[in-house]
Structures are given as structure tokens and as C-alpha cells.
Amino acid sequence: MLNNSIGKTFKKLRVSQNITLKAAVHNIEQLSPSRLSHWENDESNIPLNKLDQLLENIHVLPNEFAHLVGQRYVNHLSLQVQDAFIANNIEELHMLALNQLKKYNHIQDNTERI
């Protein structure tokens, strides 16, 4: 679970970009605008595995966010890409890129419906 100072930082970023709670939780299973609001206001926690998508939905890179909260945050995709690159595993890099394109296209399709 994440600590509450992260929620406050997230809220500042979300609000500064005029992104609604509904848009911030778009396409994230088992995460409602209400639950996100509770986390942002120090009333609950959210699982760490939801943070990547939340950050993506508010257009903030994980490394930027980590810098703002002063904590080390590991982006697992970045580590996978780094490992594949070092191993010169072109097939793995290709697969990772295709998976990210699928996610992006899915998000774009659903965002147009909001």
C-alpha cells in the first residue's frame, strides 16, 4: 500500500491539470472516483499496482512523480525494456512495444467515449 503523502501529491497534479476524479480512474478496475478521493484526502490507501495507470491517466511519468514525492518508484515496464535492451532481445522489445500500443489504443478509444 502507498502512504498518504503520495495521495496528496497526486491530487495536486490532477487538479492542476483540471482532470476529474472520473477521468483519473477511467479504465482502472476496482477503483472508483470515490475511493480515489478518499486516498487523495488521507482517508484510505490504494494498492501500488494501480498507481501506474493513475499516473498515465493524468499524463505524469512515474519518474517525475517519484521525484515530486521524494521516493524511489520503480516502473516495471522501464526495467523490462532495459533488461531486453541490454540482452539485445529484439523480440522482447517488440512485444513490449506492441503491448503498450494496445494499451494506448484501448485508452484512447475509451477516452473518446467520456
GROMACS .gro file of N, CA and C in nm:
model
  342
    1MET      N    1   0.083  -0.118   0.000
    1MET     CA    2   0.000   0.000   0.000
    1MET      C    3   0.089   0.126   0.000
    2LEU      N    4   0.032   0.232  -0.051
    2LEU     CA    5   0.105   0.358  -0.059
    2LEU      C    6   0.072   0.446   0.060
    3ASN      N    7   0.167   0.530   0.100
    3ASN     CA    8   0.135   0.618   0.211
    3ASN      C    9   0.056   0.740   0.162
    4ASN      N   10  -0.002   0.811   0.255
    4ASN     CA   11  -0.096   0.918   0.222
    4ASN      C   12  -0.033   1.040   0.157
    5SER      N   13   0.094   1.070   0.183
    5SER     CA   14   0.155   1.188   0.121
    5SER      C   15   0.159   1.174  -0.031
    6ILE      N   16   0.161   1.055  -0.078
    6ILE     CA   17   0.160   1.030  -0.222
    6ILE      C   18   0.023   1.069  -0.279
    7GLY      N   19  -0.081   1.038  -0.207
    7GLY     CA   20  -0.216   1.074  -0.250
    7GLY      C   21  -0.234   1.224  -0.261
    8LYS      N   22  -0.181   1.299  -0.166
    8LYS     CA   23  -0.191   1.444  -0.170
    8LYS      C   24  -0.115   1.501  -0.289
    9THR      N   25   0.002   1.445  -0.317
    9THR     CA   26   0.080   1.490  -0.432
    9THR      C   27   0.005   1.460  -0.561
   10PHE      N   28  -0.052   1.340  -0.568
   10PHE     CA   29  -0.130   1.302  -0.686
   10PHE      C   30  -0.245   1.401  -0.707
   11LYS      N   31  -0.315   1.433  -0.601
   11LYS     CA   32  -0.430   1.524  -0.611
   11LYS      C   33  -0.387   1.660  -0.665
   12LYS      N   34  -0.275   1.713  -0.614
   12LYS     CA   35  -0.227   1.842  -0.663
   12LYS      C   36  -0.201   1.838  -0.813
   13LEU      N   37  -0.140   1.730  -0.860
   13LEU     CA   38  -0.111   1.717  -1.003
   13LEU      C   39  -0.241   1.705  -1.084
   14ARG      N   40  -0.332   1.624  -1.036
   14ARG     CA   41  -0.459   1.602  -1.106
   14ARG      C   42  -0.538   1.732  -1.116
   15VAL      N   43  -0.551   1.800  -1.004
   15VAL     CA   44  -0.629   1.924  -1.001
   15VAL      C   45  -0.562   2.033  -1.086
   16SER      N   46  -0.430   2.038  -1.084
   16SER     CA   47  -0.359   2.141  -1.161
   16SER      C   48  -0.381   2.125  -1.311
   17GLN      N   49  -0.417   2.004  -1.354
   17GLN     CA   50  -0.443   1.978  -1.495
   17GLN      C   51  -0.593   1.974  -1.527
   18ASN      N   52  -0.675   2.008  -1.429
   18ASN     CA   53  -0.821   2.007  -1.446
   18ASN      C   54  -0.874   1.871  -1.489
   19ILE      N   55  -0.817   1.765  -1.432
   19ILE     CA   56  -0.860   1.628  -1.461
   19ILE      C   57  -0.954   1.585  -1.350
   20THR      N   58  -1.072   1.538  -1.387
   20THR     CA   59  -1.171   1.496  -1.289
   20THR      C   60  -1.131   1.363  -1.225
   21LEU      N   61  -1.192   1.335  -1.112
   21LEU     CA   62  -1.173   1.205  -1.048
   21LEU      C   63  -1.216   1.094  -1.142
   22LYS      N   64  -1.328   1.114  -1.210
   22LYS     CA   65  -1.379   1.013  -1.304
   22LYS      C   66  -1.280   0.985  -1.415
   23ALA      N   67  -1.221   1.089  -1.471
   23ALA     CA   68  -1.122   1.069  -1.578
   23ALA      C   69  -0.995   1.004  -1.525
   24ALA      N   70  -0.958   1.036  -1.403
   24ALA     CA   71  -0.836   0.980  -1.344
   24ALA      C   72  -0.846   0.829  -1.322
   25VAL      N   73  -0.966   0.780  -1.292
   25VAL     CA   74  -0.982   0.636  -1.265
   25VAL      C   75  -1.033   0.560  -1.388
   26HIS      N   76  -1.049   0.629  -1.499
   26HIS     CA   77  -1.100   0.567  -1.620
   26HIS      C   78  -1.018   0.443  -1.657
   27ASN      N   79  -1.086   0.332  -1.682
   27ASN     CA   80  -1.025   0.205  -1.723
   27ASN      C   81  -0.943   0.136  -1.615
   28ILE      N   82  -0.963   0.172  -1.491
   28ILE     CA   83  -0.890   0.105  -1.383
   28ILE      C   84  -0.991   0.023  -1.304
   29GLU      N   85  -0.975  -0.107  -1.311
   29GLU     CA   86  -1.068  -0.198  -1.245
   29GLU      C   87  -1.064  -0.181  -1.094
   30GLN      N   88  -1.179  -0.188  -1.032
   30GLN     CA   89  -1.196  -0.184  -0.887
   30GLN      C   90  -1.140  -0.056  -0.824
   31LEU      N   91  -1.146   0.055  -0.899
   31LEU     CA   92  -1.107   0.183  -0.843
   31LEU      C   93  -1.209   0.287  -0.887
   32SER      N   94  -1.285   0.336  -0.790
   32SER     CA   95  -1.391   0.433  -0.818
   32SER      C   96  -1.341   0.574  -0.790
   33PRO      N   97  -1.410   0.673  -0.846
   33PRO     CA   98  -1.375   0.812  -0.814
   33PRO      C   99  -1.380   0.838  -0.663
   34SER      N  100  -1.477   0.779  -0.596
   34SER     CA  101  -1.491   0.796  -0.452
   34SER      C  102  -1.369   0.741  -0.377
   35ARG      N  103  -1.325   0.623  -0.416
   35ARG     CA  104  -1.210   0.562  -0.349
   35ARG      C  105  -1.083   0.645  -0.374
   36LEU      N  106  -1.069   0.696  -0.497
   36LEU     CA  107  -0.954   0.780  -0.528
   36LEU      C  108  -0.958   0.907  -0.443
   37SER      N  109  -1.074   0.966  -0.429
   37SER     CA  110  -1.089   1.086  -0.347
   37SER      C  111  -1.049   1.060  -0.203
   38HIS      N  112  -1.090   0.947  -0.149
   38HIS     CA  113  -1.053   0.911  -0.011
   38HIS      C  114  -0.901   0.900   0.003
   39TRP      N  115  -0.838   0.840  -0.096
   39TRP     CA  116  -0.691   0.826  -0.093
   39TRP      C  117  -0.625   0.963  -0.100
   40GLU      N  118  -0.673   1.047  -0.191
   40GLU     CA  119  -0.616   1.181  -0.206
   40GLU      C  120  -0.629   1.264  -0.078
   41ASN      N  121  -0.731   1.236   0.001
   41ASN     CA  122  -0.759   1.313   0.123
   41ASN      C  123  -0.718   1.240   0.251
   42ASP      N  124  -0.626   1.148   0.239
   42ASP     CA  125  -0.569   1.077   0.355
   42ASP      C  126  -0.670   0.993   0.431
   43GLU      N  127  -0.773   0.944   0.366
   43GLU     CA  128  -0.875   0.866   0.434
   43GLU      C  129  -0.865   0.716   0.405
   44SER      N  130  -0.783   0.679   0.309
   44SER     CA  131  -0.763   0.537   0.277
   44SER      C  132  -0.635   0.522   0.195
   45ASN      N  133  -0.606   0.399   0.159
   45ASN     CA  134  -0.491   0.367   0.074
   45ASN      C  135  -0.540   0.301  -0.054
   46ILE      N  136  -0.453   0.302  -0.154
   46ILE     CA  137  -0.480   0.225  -0.276
   46ILE      C  138  -0.362   0.133  -0.300
   47PRO      N  139  -0.384   0.022  -0.368
   47PRO     CA  140  -0.273  -0.069  -0.399
   47PRO      C  141  -0.173  -0.003  -0.494
   48LEU      N  142  -0.048  -0.033  -0.474
   48LEU     CA  143   0.058   0.022  -0.558
   48LEU      C  144   0.038  -0.012  -0.705
   49ASN      N  145  -0.021  -0.127  -0.734
   49ASN     CA  146  -0.036  -0.168  -0.874
   49ASN      C  147  -0.134  -0.080  -0.952
   50LYS      N  148  -0.207   0.006  -0.885
   50LYS     CA  149  -0.299   0.099  -0.952
   50LYS      C  150  -0.230   0.230  -0.990
   51LEU      N  151  -0.116   0.259  -0.930
   51LEU     CA  152  -0.052   0.388  -0.949
   51LEU      C  153  -0.005   0.412  -1.092
   52ASP      N  154   0.052   0.313  -1.158
   52ASP     CA  155   0.098   0.332  -1.296
   52ASP      C  156  -0.014   0.384  -1.385
   53GLN      N  157  -0.130   0.321  -1.379
   53GLN     CA  158  -0.242   0.361  -1.463
   53GLN      C  159  -0.295   0.498  -1.423
   54LEU      N  160  -0.301   0.525  -1.293
   54LEU     CA  161  -0.345   0.656  -1.247
   54LEU      C  162  -0.254   0.766  -1.302
   55LEU      N  163  -0.124   0.744  -1.293
   55LEU     CA  164  -0.030   0.842  -1.344
   55LEU      C  165  -0.044   0.860  -1.495
   56GLU      N  166  -0.063   0.749  -1.564
   56GLU     CA  167  -0.083   0.756  -1.709
   56GLU      C  168  -0.209   0.838  -1.740
   57ASN      N  169  -0.314   0.818  -1.664
   57ASN     CA  170  -0.439   0.889  -1.688
   57ASN      C  171  -0.430   1.039  -1.661
   58ILE      N  172  -0.333   1.081  -1.580
   58ILE     CA  173  -0.317   1.224  -1.556
   58ILE      C  174  -0.190   1.277  -1.627
   59HIS      N  175  -0.134   1.196  -1.714
   59HIS     CA  176  -0.024   1.238  -1.802
   59HIS      C  177   0.103   1.276  -1.725
   60VAL      N  178   0.137   1.195  -1.626
   60VAL     CA  179   0.257   1.218  -1.546
   60VAL      C  180   0.342   1.091  -1.553
   61LEU      N  181   0.468   1.107  -1.583
   61LEU     CA  182   0.558   0.993  -1.587
   61LEU      C  183   0.590   0.947  -1.445
   62PRO      N  184   0.603   0.816  -1.425
   62PRO     CA  185   0.634   0.766  -1.291
   62PRO      C  186   0.760   0.826  -1.231
   63ASN      N  187   0.864   0.845  -1.312
   63ASN     CA  188   0.987   0.903  -1.259
   63ASN      C  189   0.968   1.048  -1.215
   64GLU      N  190   0.885   1.122  -1.288
   64GLU     CA  191   0.854   1.260  -1.248
   64GLU      C  192   0.780   1.260  -1.114
   65PHE      N  193   0.685   1.169  -1.103
   65PHE     CA  194   0.608   1.160  -0.980
   65PHE      C  195   0.697   1.121  -0.863
   66ALA      N  196   0.785   1.025  -0.885
   66ALA     CA  197   0.876   0.981  -0.780
   66ALA      C  198   0.962   1.097  -0.731
   67HIS      N  199   1.007   1.177  -0.824
   67HIS     CA  200   1.088   1.293  -0.786
   67HIS      C  201   1.007   1.389  -0.699
   68LEU      N  202   0.881   1.410  -0.736
   68LEU     CA  203   0.795   1.501  -0.660
   68LEU      C  204   0.766   1.452  -0.519
   69VAL      N  205   0.750   1.322  -0.502
   69VAL     CA  206   0.720   1.270  -0.368
   69VAL      C  207   0.846   1.233  -0.291
   70GLY      N  208   0.961   1.242  -0.359
   70GLY     CA  209   1.087   1.216  -0.291
   70GLY      C  210   1.109   1.072  -0.253
   71GLN      N  211   1.047   0.982  -0.327
   71GLN     CA  212   1.064   0.841  -0.301
   71GLN      C  213   1.105   0.771  -0.429
   72ARG      N  214   1.174   0.662  -0.413
   72ARG     CA  215   1.212   0.584  -0.530
   72ARG      C  216   1.091   0.503  -0.574
   73TYR      N  217   1.054   0.521  -0.699
   73TYR     CA  218   0.941   0.449  -0.755
   73TYR      C  219   0.991   0.372  -0.877
   74VAL      N  220   0.967   0.244  -0.880
   74VAL     CA  221   1.016   0.160  -0.988
   74VAL      C  222   0.905   0.138  -1.090
   75ASN      N  223   0.933   0.171  -1.213
   75ASN     CA  224   0.842   0.144  -1.322
   75ASN      C  225   0.884   0.011  -1.383
   76HIS      N  226   0.800  -0.089  -1.368
   76HIS     CA  227   0.837  -0.223  -1.411
   76HIS      C  228   0.855  -0.232  -1.562
   77LEU      N  229   0.779  -0.157  -1.638
   77LEU     CA  230   0.796  -0.157  -1.783
   77LEU      C  231   0.936  -0.107  -1.820
   78SER      N  232   0.980   0.000  -1.754
   78SER     CA  233   1.114   0.053  -1.782
   78SER      C  234   1.222  -0.051  -1.754
   79LEU      N  235   1.203  -0.125  -1.646
   79LEU     CA  236   1.301  -0.229  -1.614
   79LEU      C  237   1.300  -0.341  -1.718
   80GLN      N  238   1.181  -0.378  -1.765
   80GLN     CA  239   1.171  -0.482  -1.869
   80GLN      C  240   1.238  -0.436  -1.998
   81VAL      N  241   1.213  -0.312  -2.035
   81VAL     CA  242   1.275  -0.259  -2.158
   81VAL      C  243   1.426  -0.255  -2.141
   82GLN      N  244   1.472  -0.209  -2.026
   82GLN     CA  245   1.616  -0.202  -2.001
   82GLN      C  246   1.679  -0.340  -2.009
   83ASP      N  247   1.618  -0.439  -1.946
   83ASP     CA  248   1.672  -0.575  -1.949
   83ASP      C  249   1.676  -0.630  -2.092
   84ALA      N  250   1.568  -0.610  -2.167
   84ALA     CA  251   1.563  -0.659  -2.305
   84ALA      C  252   1.666  -0.589  -2.391
   85PHE      N  253   1.684  -0.459  -2.370
   85PHE     CA  254   1.782  -0.383  -2.446
   85PHE      C  255   1.924  -0.433  -2.418
   86ILE      N  256   1.956  -0.451  -2.292
   86ILE     CA  257   2.089  -0.498  -2.254
   86ILE      C  258   2.115  -0.636  -2.312
   87ALA      N  259   2.011  -0.721  -2.313
   87ALA     CA  260   2.025  -0.857  -2.367
   87ALA      C  261   2.015  -0.860  -2.519
   88ASN      N  262   1.992  -0.743  -2.580
   88ASN     CA  263   1.974  -0.733  -2.725
   88ASN      C  264   1.862  -0.826  -2.771
   89ASN      N  265   1.755  -0.833  -2.692
   89ASN     CA  266   1.641  -0.919  -2.721
   89ASN      C  267   1.537  -0.838  -2.798
   90ILE      N  268   1.553  -0.837  -2.929
   90ILE     CA  269   1.466  -0.758  -3.016
   90ILE      C  270   1.322  -0.807  -3.009
   91GLU      N  271   1.303  -0.937  -3.000
   91GLU     CA  272   1.166  -0.991  -2.992
   91GLU      C  273   1.094  -0.941  -2.867
   92GLU      N  274   1.163  -0.939  -2.756
   92GLU     CA  275   1.104  -0.891  -2.631
   92GLU      C  276   1.071  -0.742  -2.640
   93LEU      N  277   1.163  -0.664  -2.696
   93LEU     CA  278   1.137  -0.521  -2.713
   93LEU      C  279   1.016  -0.498  -2.802
   94HIS      N  280   1.007  -0.575  -2.907
   94HIS     CA  281   0.893  -0.565  -3.000
   94HIS      C  282   0.762  -0.598  -2.927
   95MET      N  283   0.763  -0.705  -2.850
   95MET     CA  284   0.644  -0.745  -2.777
   95MET      C  285   0.602  -0.638  -2.675
   96LEU      N  286   0.698  -0.582  -2.603
   96LEU     CA  287   0.669  -0.478  -2.505
   96LEU      C  288   0.610  -0.355  -2.573
   97ALA      N  289   0.665  -0.319  -2.688
   97ALA     CA  290   0.614  -0.203  -2.761
   97ALA      C  291   0.471  -0.228  -2.810
   98LEU      N  292   0.446  -0.347  -2.863
   98LEU     CA  293   0.311  -0.378  -2.911
   98LEU      C  294   0.210  -0.377  -2.796
   99ASN      N  295   0.248  -0.430  -2.681
   99ASN     CA  296   0.158  -0.429  -2.565
   99ASN      C  297   0.125  -0.287  -2.522
  100GLN      N  298   0.224  -0.199  -2.523
  100GLN     CA  299   0.198  -0.061  -2.485
  100GLN      C  300   0.109   0.010  -2.587
  101LEU      N  301   0.129  -0.021  -2.716
  101LEU     CA  302   0.042   0.037  -2.819
  101LEU      C  303  -0.102  -0.009  -2.804
  102LYS      N  304  -0.120  -0.136  -2.768
  102LYS     CA  305  -0.255  -0.187  -2.745
  102LYS      C  306  -0.320  -0.114  -2.629
  103LYS      N  307  -0.246  -0.096  -2.520
  103LYS     CA  308  -0.299  -0.024  -2.404
  103LYS      C  309  -0.335   0.119  -2.442
  104TYR      N  310  -0.245   0.184  -2.515
  104TYR     CA  311  -0.269   0.322  -2.556
  104TYR      C  312  -0.394   0.333  -2.642
  105ASN      N  313  -0.407   0.245  -2.740
  105ASN     CA  314  -0.523   0.249  -2.829
  105ASN      C  315  -0.651   0.222  -2.752
  106HIS      N  316  -0.647   0.131  -2.658
  106HIS     CA  317  -0.764   0.100  -2.576
  106HIS      C  318  -0.805   0.221  -2.493
  107ILE      N  319  -0.709   0.288  -2.434
  107ILE     CA  320  -0.735   0.406  -2.353
  107ILE      C  321  -0.790   0.518  -2.441
  108GLN      N  322  -0.732   0.537  -2.559
  108GLN     CA  323  -0.779   0.641  -2.649
  108GLN      C  324  -0.923   0.615  -2.691
  109ASP      N  325  -0.953   0.490  -2.724
  109ASP     CA  326  -1.090   0.456  -2.765
  109ASP      C  327  -1.189   0.485  -2.655
  110ASN      N  328  -1.155   0.448  -2.532
  110ASN     CA  329  -1.245   0.469  -2.419
  110ASN      C  330  -1.253   0.614  -2.376
  111THR      N  331  -1.145   0.689  -2.391
  111THR     CA  332  -1.145   0.829  -2.354
  111THR      C  333  -1.237   0.909  -2.444
  112GLU      N  334  -1.245   0.872  -2.570
  112GLU     CA  335  -1.333   0.942  -2.664
  112GLU      C  336  -1.479   0.925  -2.626
  113ARG      N  337  -1.511   0.820  -2.551
  113ARG     CA  338  -1.648   0.794  -2.510
  113ARG      C  339  -1.690   0.874  -2.388
  114ILE      N  340  -1.593   0.927  -2.315
  114ILE     CA  341  -1.623   1.001  -2.190
  114ILE      C  342  -1.690   1.133  -2.222
   0.00000   0.00000   0.00000
